[in-house]
mmCIF file of C-alpha atoms in Angstrom:
data_model
loop_
_atom_site.group_PDB
_atom_site.id
_atom_site.type_symbol
_atom_site.label_atom_id
_atom_site.label_comp_id
_atom_site.label_asym_id
_atom_site.label_seq_id
_atom_site.Cartn_x
_atom_site.Cartn_y
_atom_site.Cartn_z
ATOM 1 C CA MET A 1 0.655 14.082 49.784
ATOM 2 C CA GLU A 2 1.762 11.600 47.117
ATOM 3 C CA GLY A 3 -0.333 13.308 44.418
ATOM 4 C CA THR A 4 0.943 16.767 45.363
ATOM 5 C CA ARG A 5 4.576 15.639 45.308
ATOM 6 C CA LYS A 6 4.046 14.034 41.902
ATOM 7 C CA GLN A 7 2.490 17.231 40.509
ATOM 8 C CA LEU A 8 5.353 19.284 41.950
ATOM 9 C CA ILE A 9 7.940 17.043 40.298
ATOM 10 C CA GLU A 10 6.074 17.235 36.985
ATOM 11 C CA LEU A 11 5.953 21.048 37.150
ATOM 12 C CA LEU A 12 9.672 21.266 37.888
ATOM 13 C CA PHE A 13 10.431 18.804 35.107
ATOM 14 C CA SER A 14 8.327 20.736 32.562
ATOM 15 C CA HIS A 15 10.312 23.898 33.393
ATOM 16 C CA GLN A 16 13.696 22.233 33.905
ATOM 17 C CA SER A 17 15.553 24.762 31.742
ATOM 18 C CA ASP A 18 14.321 27.707 33.835
ATOM 19 C CA TYR A 19 13.427 28.648 37.398
ATOM 20 C CA VAL A 20 9.891 28.148 38.711
ATOM 21 C CA SER A 21 8.688 30.661 41.264
ATOM 22 C CA GLY A 22 7.290 29.588 44.597
ATOM 23 C CA GLN A 23 4.212 31.722 43.917
ATOM 24 C CA PHE A 24 3.542 29.937 40.620
ATOM 25 C CA LEU A 25 3.925 26.529 42.262
ATOM 26 C CA SER A 26 1.679 27.617 45.132
ATOM 27 C CA GLU A 27 -1.065 28.701 42.715
ATOM 28 C CA GLN A 28 -0.783 25.613 40.533
ATOM 29 C CA LEU A 29 -0.889 23.172 43.442
ATOM 30 C CA ASN A 30 -3.265 25.198 45.625
ATOM 31 C CA ILE A 31 -0.992 24.947 48.662
ATOM 32 C CA SER A 32 0.956 27.554 50.648
ATOM 33 C CA ARG A 33 4.489 28.649 49.787
ATOM 34 C CA SER A 34 5.516 27.252 53.161
ATOM 35 C CA ALA A 35 4.201 23.855 52.069
ATOM 36 C CA ILE A 36 6.167 24.191 48.809
ATOM 37 C CA TRP A 37 9.329 24.784 50.838
ATOM 38 C CA LYS A 38 8.649 21.669 52.939
ATOM 39 C CA HIS A 39 8.150 19.547 49.813
ATOM 40 C CA MET A 40 11.431 20.862 48.402
ATOM 41 C CA ASN A 41 13.236 19.788 51.553
ATOM 42 C CA GLU A 42 11.741 16.306 51.264
ATOM 43 C CA LEU A 43 12.943 16.094 47.671
ATOM 44 C CA LYS A 44 16.430 17.071 48.810
ATOM 45 C CA LYS A 45 16.345 14.284 51.384
ATOM 46 C CA SER A 46 15.533 11.892 48.527
ATOM 47 C CA GLY A 47 18.734 12.964 46.789
ATOM 48 C CA TYR A 48 17.544 15.698 44.436
ATOM 49 C CA GLU A 49 19.829 18.670 43.898
ATOM 50 C CA ILE A 50 17.542 21.709 43.917
ATOM 51 C CA GLU A 51 18.726 25.256 43.408
ATOM 52 C CA ALA A 52 16.705 28.005 45.085
ATOM 53 C CA VAL A 53 17.380 31.625 44.013
ATOM 54 C CA THR A 54 15.687 34.660 45.564
ATOM 55 C CA ASN A 55 13.251 36.386 43.180
ATOM 56 C CA LYS A 56 13.656 33.554 40.658
ATOM 57 C CA GLY A 57 12.425 30.390 42.319
ATOM 58 C CA TYR A 58 13.393 26.730 42.190
ATOM 59 C CA ARG A 59 15.179 24.568 39.633
ATOM 60 C CA ILE A 60 16.207 20.905 39.726
ATOM 61 C CA ILE A 61 19.916 20.499 38.971
ATOM 62 C CA ASN A 62 20.228 16.746 39.272
ATOM 63 C CA VAL A 63 18.167 13.673 40.146
ATOM 64 C CA PRO A 64 19.361 10.975 42.553
ATOM 65 C CA ASN A 65 20.865 7.717 41.347
ATOM 66 C CA ALA A 66 19.463 5.780 44.283
ATOM 67 C CA LEU A 67 15.902 4.553 43.863
ATOM 68 C CA SER A 68 13.151 6.576 45.506
ATOM 69 C CA GLU A 69 9.479 6.985 44.693
ATOM 70 C CA ASP A 70 9.889 10.668 43.823
ATOM 71 C CA ALA A 71 12.867 10.021 41.543
ATOM 72 C CA LEU A 72 11.090 7.116 39.851
ATOM 73 C CA ARG A 73 8.200 9.401 38.949
ATOM 74 C CA TRP A 74 10.310 12.360 37.825
ATOM 75 C CA GLY A 75 10.472 12.180 34.043
ATOM 76 C CA LEU A 76 8.320 9.043 33.692
ATOM 77 C CA LYS A 77 6.688 9.417 30.265
ATOM 78 C CA THR A 78 4.274 6.490 30.268
ATOM 79 C CA ASP A 79 0.538 7.004 29.879
ATOM 80 C CA TRP A 80 -0.708 4.352 32.318
ATOM 81 C CA LEU A 81 2.152 2.070 33.345
ATOM 82 C CA GLY A 82 3.400 3.233 36.735
ATOM 83 C CA SER A 83 0.333 5.398 37.383
ATOM 84 C CA ARG A 84 0.662 3.850 40.823
ATOM 85 C CA ILE A 85 4.129 3.007 42.134
ATOM 86 C CA SER A 86 4.563 0.981 45.320
ATOM 87 C CA PHE A 87 8.203 1.473 46.316
ATOM 88 C CA HIS A 88 9.900 -0.398 49.169
ATOM 89 C CA GLN A 89 13.413 -0.309 50.580
ATOM 90 C CA SER A 90 13.355 -4.062 51.193
ATOM 91 C CA VAL A 91 10.854 -6.859 50.534
ATOM 92 C CA GLN A 92 11.033 -10.620 50.342
ATOM 93 C CA SER A 93 9.862 -10.473 46.741
ATOM 94 C CA THR A 94 8.213 -7.813 44.574
ATOM 95 C CA GLN A 95 6.158 -10.637 43.028
ATOM 96 C CA MET A 96 4.669 -11.471 46.425
ATOM 97 C CA VAL A 97 3.793 -7.832 47.118
ATOM 98 C CA ALA A 98 2.297 -7.406 43.642
ATOM 99 C CA HIS A 99 0.107 -10.494 44.079
ATOM 100 C CA GLU A 100 -1.175 -9.109 47.392
ATOM 101 C CA LEU A 101 -1.968 -5.741 45.805
ATOM 102 C CA ALA A 102 -3.605 -7.377 42.767
ATOM 103 C CA ARG A 103 -5.843 -9.529 44.967
ATOM 104 C CA ALA A 104 -6.817 -6.358 46.836
ATOM 105 C CA GLY A 105 -7.882 -4.725 43.563
ATOM 106 C CA ALA A 106 -4.797 -2.751 42.481
ATOM 107 C CA SER A 107 -5.294 -1.188 39.084
ATOM 108 C CA HIS A 108 -3.831 -2.175 35.722
ATOM 109 C CA GLY A 109 -0.350 -0.658 35.413
ATOM 110 C CA THR A 110 0.537 -0.671 39.105
ATOM 111 C CA ILE A 111 4.260 -1.284 39.610
ATOM 112 C CA VAL A 112 6.016 -2.632 42.694
ATOM 113 C CA LEU A 113 9.717 -1.790 43.012
ATOM 114 C CA ALA A 114 12.206 -2.557 45.751
ATOM 115 C CA ASN A 115 15.726 -1.465 46.506
ATOM 116 C CA GLU A 116 16.374 -5.002 47.718
ATOM 117 C CA GLN A 117 14.733 -8.441 47.639
ATOM 118 C CA THR A 118 15.639 -10.823 50.423
ATOM 119 C CA ASN A 119 13.974 -13.823 48.784
ATOM 120 C CA GLY A 120 13.794 -12.992 45.089
ATOM 121 C CA LYS A 121 12.743 -15.800 42.787
ATOM 122 C CA GLY A 122 13.071 -16.460 39.093
ATOM 123 C CA ARG A 123 11.518 -19.086 36.859
ATOM 124 C CA MET A 124 11.175 -22.593 38.354
ATOM 125 C CA LYS A 125 11.496 -20.909 41.790
ATOM 126 C CA ARG A 126 15.228 -20.457 41.314
ATOM 127 C CA TYR A 127 16.900 -17.981 43.658
ATOM 128 C CA TRP A 128 17.465 -14.486 42.235
ATOM 129 C CA ASP A 129 20.294 -12.492 43.825
ATOM 130 C CA SER A 130 18.796 -9.015 44.470
ATOM 131 C CA LYS A 131 21.208 -6.997 46.579
ATOM 132 C CA SER A 132 20.388 -3.493 47.778
ATOM 133 C CA GLY A 133 20.919 -0.610 45.381
ATOM 134 C CA LEU A 134 22.511 -2.610 42.568
ATOM 135 C CA GLY A 135 19.695 -3.513 40.190
ATOM 136 C CA LEU A 136 16.127 -3.069 39.087
ATOM 137 C CA TRP A 137 13.790 -5.449 40.911
ATOM 138 C CA LEU A 138 10.211 -4.778 39.857
ATOM 139 C CA SER A 139 6.827 -6.382 39.237
ATOM 140 C CA MET A 140 3.973 -5.015 37.118
ATOM 141 C CA ILE A 141 0.285 -5.725 37.620
ATOM 142 C CA LEU A 142 -1.485 -6.146 34.290
ATOM 143 C CA ARG A 143 -5.152 -6.823 33.665
ATOM 144 C CA PRO A 144 -5.446 -7.761 29.966
ATOM 145 C CA HIS A 145 -9.051 -8.964 30.063
ATOM 146 C CA GLU A 146 -9.159 -9.049 26.246
ATOM 147 C CA LEU A 147 -6.287 -11.575 26.145
ATOM 148 C CA GLU A 148 -7.005 -15.312 26.234
ATOM 149 C CA PRO A 149 -5.261 -17.122 29.127
ATOM 150 C CA LYS A 150 -3.476 -19.465 26.689
ATOM 151 C CA ASN A 151 -1.645 -16.440 25.225
ATOM 152 C CA ALA A 152 -0.552 -14.919 28.547
ATOM 153 C CA THR A 153 2.957 -16.393 28.375
ATOM 154 C CA GLN A 154 3.595 -14.300 25.260
ATOM 155 C CA ILE A 155 3.814 -11.266 27.548
ATOM 156 C CA THR A 156 7.150 -12.676 28.779
ATOM 157 C CA LEU A 157 8.453 -12.487 25.206
ATOM 158 C CA VAL A 158 7.096 -8.958 24.767
ATOM 159 C CA ALA A 159 8.835 -7.843 27.969
ATOM 160 C CA ALA A 160 12.101 -9.408 26.824
ATOM 161 C CA VAL A 161 12.011 -7.411 23.585
ATOM 162 C CA ALA A 162 11.162 -4.229 25.517
ATOM 163 C CA VAL A 163 14.204 -4.620 27.794
ATOM 164 C CA ALA A 164 16.393 -5.644 24.848
ATOM 165 C CA ASP A 165 15.380 -2.487 22.964
ATOM 166 C CA VAL A 166 16.553 -0.360 25.896
ATOM 167 C CA MET A 167 19.856 -2.232 26.019
ATOM 168 C CA LYS A 168 20.276 -1.696 22.265
ATOM 169 C CA GLN A 169 19.774 2.049 22.773
ATOM 170 C CA LEU A 170 22.640 1.888 25.290
ATOM 171 C CA GLY A 171 24.847 0.317 22.621
ATOM 172 C CA ILE A 172 24.808 -3.172 24.151
ATOM 173 C CA ASP A 173 24.755 -6.344 22.067
ATOM 174 C CA ILE A 174 21.976 -8.153 23.913
ATOM 175 C CA LYS A 175 20.440 -11.578 23.250
ATOM 176 C CA ILE A 176 17.167 -13.134 24.412
ATOM 177 C CA LYS A 177 17.430 -16.724 25.596
ATOM 178 C CA TRP A 178 14.037 -18.392 25.274
ATOM 179 C CA PRO A 179 11.809 -18.120 27.133
ATOM 180 C CA ASN A 180 12.726 -15.494 29.711
ATOM 181 C CA ASP A 181 16.408 -14.521 30.039
ATOM 182 C CA LEU A 182 18.573 -11.787 28.546
ATOM 183 C CA PHE A 183 22.244 -12.493 27.922
ATOM 184 C CA ILE A 184 25.389 -10.532 27.131
ATOM 185 C CA ASN A 185 28.381 -12.561 25.955
ATOM 186 C CA ASP A 186 26.841 -15.822 27.222
ATOM 187 C CA ARG A 187 26.239 -14.378 30.711
ATOM 188 C CA LYS A 188 22.865 -13.629 32.249
ATOM 189 C CA LEU A 189 21.937 -9.961 32.604
ATOM 190 C CA ALA A 190 18.200 -10.146 33.297
ATOM 191 C CA GLY A 191 15.332 -12.523 33.928
ATOM 192 C CA ILE A 192 11.582 -12.212 33.460
ATOM 193 C CA LEU A 193 8.868 -14.042 35.395
ATOM 194 C CA THR A 194 5.193 -14.077 34.397
ATOM 195 C CA GLU A 195 2.544 -15.378 36.811
ATOM 196 C CA MET A 196 -1.184 -15.385 36.147
ATOM 197 C CA GLN A 197 -4.445 -15.586 38.049
ATOM 198 C CA ALA A 198 -7.275 -16.576 35.723
ATOM 199 C CA GLU A 199 -10.600 -18.305 35.326
ATOM 200 C CA GLN A 200 -10.990 -20.873 32.565
ATOM 201 C CA ASP A 201 -11.638 -18.305 29.849
ATOM 202 C CA GLN A 202 -10.597 -14.935 31.312
ATOM 203 C CA ILE A 203 -7.504 -13.468 32.940
ATOM 204 C CA ASP A 204 -8.047 -11.765 36.287
ATOM 205 C CA TYR A 205 -4.507 -10.369 36.464
ATOM 206 C CA ILE A 206 -0.913 -11.016 35.484
ATOM 207 C CA VAL A 207 2.133 -10.178 37.580
ATOM 208 C CA LEU A 208 5.148 -9.598 35.361
ATOM 209 C CA GLY A 209 8.464 -9.539 37.203
ATOM 210 C CA ILE A 210 11.737 -8.168 35.831
ATOM 211 C CA GLY A 211 15.123 -8.542 37.500
ATOM 212 C CA LEU A 212 17.931 -6.574 35.848
ATOM 213 C CA ASN A 213 21.533 -6.555 37.064
ATOM 214 C CA VAL A 214 22.730 -2.965 36.743
ATOM 215 C CA ASN A 215 25.549 -1.679 38.942
ATOM 216 C CA HIS A 216 27.038 -4.934 40.247
ATOM 217 C CA GLY A 217 30.759 -5.444 40.423
ATOM 218 C CA LEU A 218 32.006 -9.013 40.098
ATOM 219 C CA ASP A 219 32.269 -9.414 43.882
ATOM 220 C CA ASP A 220 28.641 -8.342 44.336
ATOM 221 C CA PHE A 221 27.369 -11.628 42.900
ATOM 222 C CA ASP A 222 26.905 -14.711 45.024
ATOM 223 C CA GLN A 223 29.743 -17.195 44.551
ATOM 224 C CA SER A 224 27.327 -19.726 43.044
ATOM 225 C CA ILE A 225 26.458 -17.482 40.056
ATOM 226 C CA LYS A 226 29.630 -15.418 39.650
ATOM 227 C CA GLN A 227 30.644 -17.251 36.463
ATOM 228 C CA GLN A 228 27.178 -17.128 34.894
ATOM 229 C CA ALA A 229 25.993 -13.591 35.656
ATOM 230 C CA THR A 230 26.894 -10.119 34.447
ATOM 231 C CA SER A 231 25.699 -6.531 34.883
ATOM 232 C CA LEU A 232 25.490 -3.344 32.851
ATOM 233 C CA HIS A 233 28.348 -1.927 34.915
ATOM 234 C CA LEU A 234 30.593 -4.914 34.220
ATOM 235 C CA GLU A 235 29.852 -4.712 30.493
ATOM 236 C CA THR A 236 30.071 -0.932 30.048
ATOM 237 C CA GLY A 237 32.271 0.295 32.889
ATOM 238 C CA THR A 238 29.578 2.858 33.716
ATOM 239 C CA ILE A 239 27.440 3.356 36.815
ATOM 240 C CA HIS A 240 23.858 3.706 35.586
ATOM 241 C CA ASN A 241 21.051 5.789 37.101
ATOM 242 C CA LEU A 242 18.480 3.245 38.265
ATOM 243 C CA ASN A 243 15.573 5.689 38.153
ATOM 244 C CA GLU A 244 16.253 6.699 34.556
ATOM 245 C CA LEU A 245 16.756 3.082 33.510
ATOM 246 C CA PHE A 246 13.409 2.142 35.067
ATOM 247 C CA GLN A 247 11.709 4.948 33.142
ATOM 248 C CA GLN A 248 13.223 3.743 29.864
ATOM 249 C CA VAL A 249 12.170 0.142 30.494
ATOM 250 C CA ALA A 250 8.641 1.172 31.527
ATOM 251 C CA LEU A 251 8.101 3.313 28.424
ATOM 252 C CA SER A 252 9.520 0.646 26.119
ATOM 253 C CA PHE A 253 7.288 -2.041 27.625
ATOM 254 C CA GLU A 254 4.134 0.107 27.579
ATOM 255 C CA GLN A 255 4.561 0.839 23.869
ATOM 256 C CA LEU A 256 5.212 -2.808 22.938
ATOM 257 C CA TYR A 257 2.436 -4.092 25.215
ATOM 258 C CA GLU A 258 -0.128 -1.856 23.532
ATOM 259 C CA ARG A 259 0.973 -3.095 20.106
ATOM 260 C CA PHE A 260 0.790 -6.686 21.359
ATOM 261 C CA ILE A 261 -2.751 -6.245 22.680
ATOM 262 C CA GLU A 262 -3.918 -4.563 19.465
ATOM 263 C CA GLN A 263 -2.061 -6.685 16.877
ATOM 264 C CA GLY A 264 -0.932 -9.873 18.640
ATOM 265 C CA PHE A 265 2.527 -11.346 19.091
ATOM 266 C CA LEU A 266 2.992 -11.795 15.349
ATOM 267 C CA SER A 267 3.643 -8.033 15.113
ATOM 268 C CA ILE A 268 6.631 -8.437 17.488
ATOM 269 C CA LYS A 269 7.841 -11.875 16.383
ATOM 270 C CA SER A 270 10.545 -10.681 13.960
ATOM 271 C CA GLU A 271 11.939 -8.281 16.570
ATOM 272 C CA TRP A 272 12.212 -11.125 19.075
ATOM 273 C CA GLU A 273 13.997 -13.273 16.495
ATOM 274 C CA GLY A 274 16.410 -10.409 15.814
ATOM 275 C CA TYR A 275 17.593 -10.754 19.425
ATOM 276 C CA ALA A 276 17.345 -14.557 19.664
ATOM 277 C CA TYR A 277 20.180 -16.297 21.504
ATOM 278 C CA LYS A 278 21.896 -18.968 19.374
ATOM 279 C CA LEU A 279 19.537 -18.497 16.434
ATOM 280 C CA GLY A 280 20.718 -20.781 13.618
ATOM 281 C CA GLU A 281 22.876 -22.830 15.991
ATOM 282 C CA TRP A 282 22.575 -26.427 17.207
ATOM 283 C CA ILE A 283 21.401 -27.062 20.768
ATOM 284 C CA ASN A 284 20.242 -30.159 22.669
ATOM 285 C CA VAL A 285 16.612 -30.685 23.611
ATOM 286 C CA ARG A 286 15.342 -32.844 26.473
ATOM 287 C CA ALA A 287 11.837 -33.908 25.530
ATOM 288 C CA GLN A 288 11.041 -37.607 25.142
ATOM 289 C CA GLY A 289 14.750 -38.272 25.348
ATOM 290 C CA GLU A 290 17.632 -35.990 24.458
ATOM 291 C CA TRP A 291 18.270 -34.977 20.862
ATOM 292 C CA PRO A 292 20.121 -32.291 18.877
ATOM 293 C CA ALA A 293 18.106 -29.533 17.211
ATOM 294 C CA LYS A 294 18.782 -26.379 15.258
ATOM 295 C CA LEU A 295 17.080 -23.231 16.573
ATOM 296 C CA VAL A 296 15.341 -21.560 13.626
ATOM 297 C CA GLY A 297 12.941 -19.088 15.214
ATOM 298 C CA ILE A 298 9.830 -18.656 17.274
ATOM 299 C CA HIS A 299 6.211 -19.463 16.445
ATOM 300 C CA GLU A 300 3.564 -16.741 16.616
ATOM 301 C CA ASP A 301 2.109 -18.438 19.699
ATOM 302 C CA GLY A 302 5.466 -18.145 21.507
ATOM 303 C CA ALA A 303 6.728 -21.701 21.062
ATOM 304 C CA LEU A 304 10.392 -22.178 20.153
ATOM 305 C CA LYS A 305 10.793 -23.429 16.598
ATOM 306 C CA VAL A 306 13.546 -26.004 15.913
ATOM 307 C CA ILE A 307 14.414 -28.627 13.319
ATOM 308 C CA ASP A 308 15.933 -32.017 14.072
ATOM 309 C CA GLN A 309 18.756 -33.732 12.169
ATOM 310 C CA GLN A 310 16.268 -35.190 9.699
ATOM 311 C CA GLY A 311 14.951 -31.703 8.866
ATOM 312 C CA ASN A 312 11.641 -32.138 10.699
ATOM 313 C CA GLU A 313 10.250 -29.022 12.380
ATOM 314 C CA HIS A 314 9.224 -29.100 16.053
ATOM 315 C CA LEU A 315 7.476 -26.528 18.259
ATOM 316 C CA LEU A 316 8.719 -26.548 21.849
ATOM 317 C CA TYR A 317 6.504 -25.195 24.604
ATOM 318 C CA SER A 318 8.076 -26.454 27.825
ATOM 319 C CA ALA A 319 11.052 -28.597 26.897
ATOM 320 C CA GLU A 320 14.374 -28.293 28.713
ATOM 321 C CA ILE A 321 16.999 -26.720 26.457
ATOM 322 C CA LEU A 322 20.690 -27.539 26.899
ATOM 323 C CA TRP A 323 22.302 -24.435 25.466
ATOM 324 C CA SER A 324 25.919 -25.579 25.620
#
């Protein structure tokens, strides 16, 4: 059923400027015209606007804004990322579900999405507010067997650039705060979480989580983060289609990920630095005491590059950064 629905959506999408006859769809999918009609009704229930005209056929007028598996697939232009989509109305955490699927053998490129997370987590197990219908809460299963485990954290940086590129296309001045946050005007828009299962010398799988605040109003944020968080809606005044935004993020990440695997992080380093939060500014570092440092870039292995007041360069891998 899932494969047939996906093929139907792809056929409608490929003929979106014209009507597609029920007979043509029936022949292409090798199912009855009655079955085509039933699938169309299911698509309508998912929020699609479908026009049906006698002697002409079917045509999609509009796709739903609310997340649904059908809408997520419709127009997805990736080659392998999202080849399997596990969509849920509500889960504790997409990371938890993705780990379960990965341990059960889920393929490279599988994506878990949820309309809501009841126990979403960010880095350092911090709570991530993931209310229903307001953002993109997703986790990707990646199996980069050619990548050394020591370089796995670089995927966080690659994902940050991929999301930042999409924001740039939307006309948003976005910044990446090392190692895993995206900021607009000093407020957090998105967070990225990378978790790995590996042997000593080989990665079994990586679960890459992305939480992106999209259609939140100010009152939609928990009181504890209201002054630190923002959303695309708050910054642009626009309600964004979650399905289309997911498709843009997925395509952007797939393209950057393939370059990363083929050429390494060095090929993406300058792009990351172009988005770097507080690049060229002084911050405070907590590592063997607290000391001021100037952020000058990022090393090709993903470490943050700073200089101290004496002009000595330091590479930071896990230090606590005091940004203000």
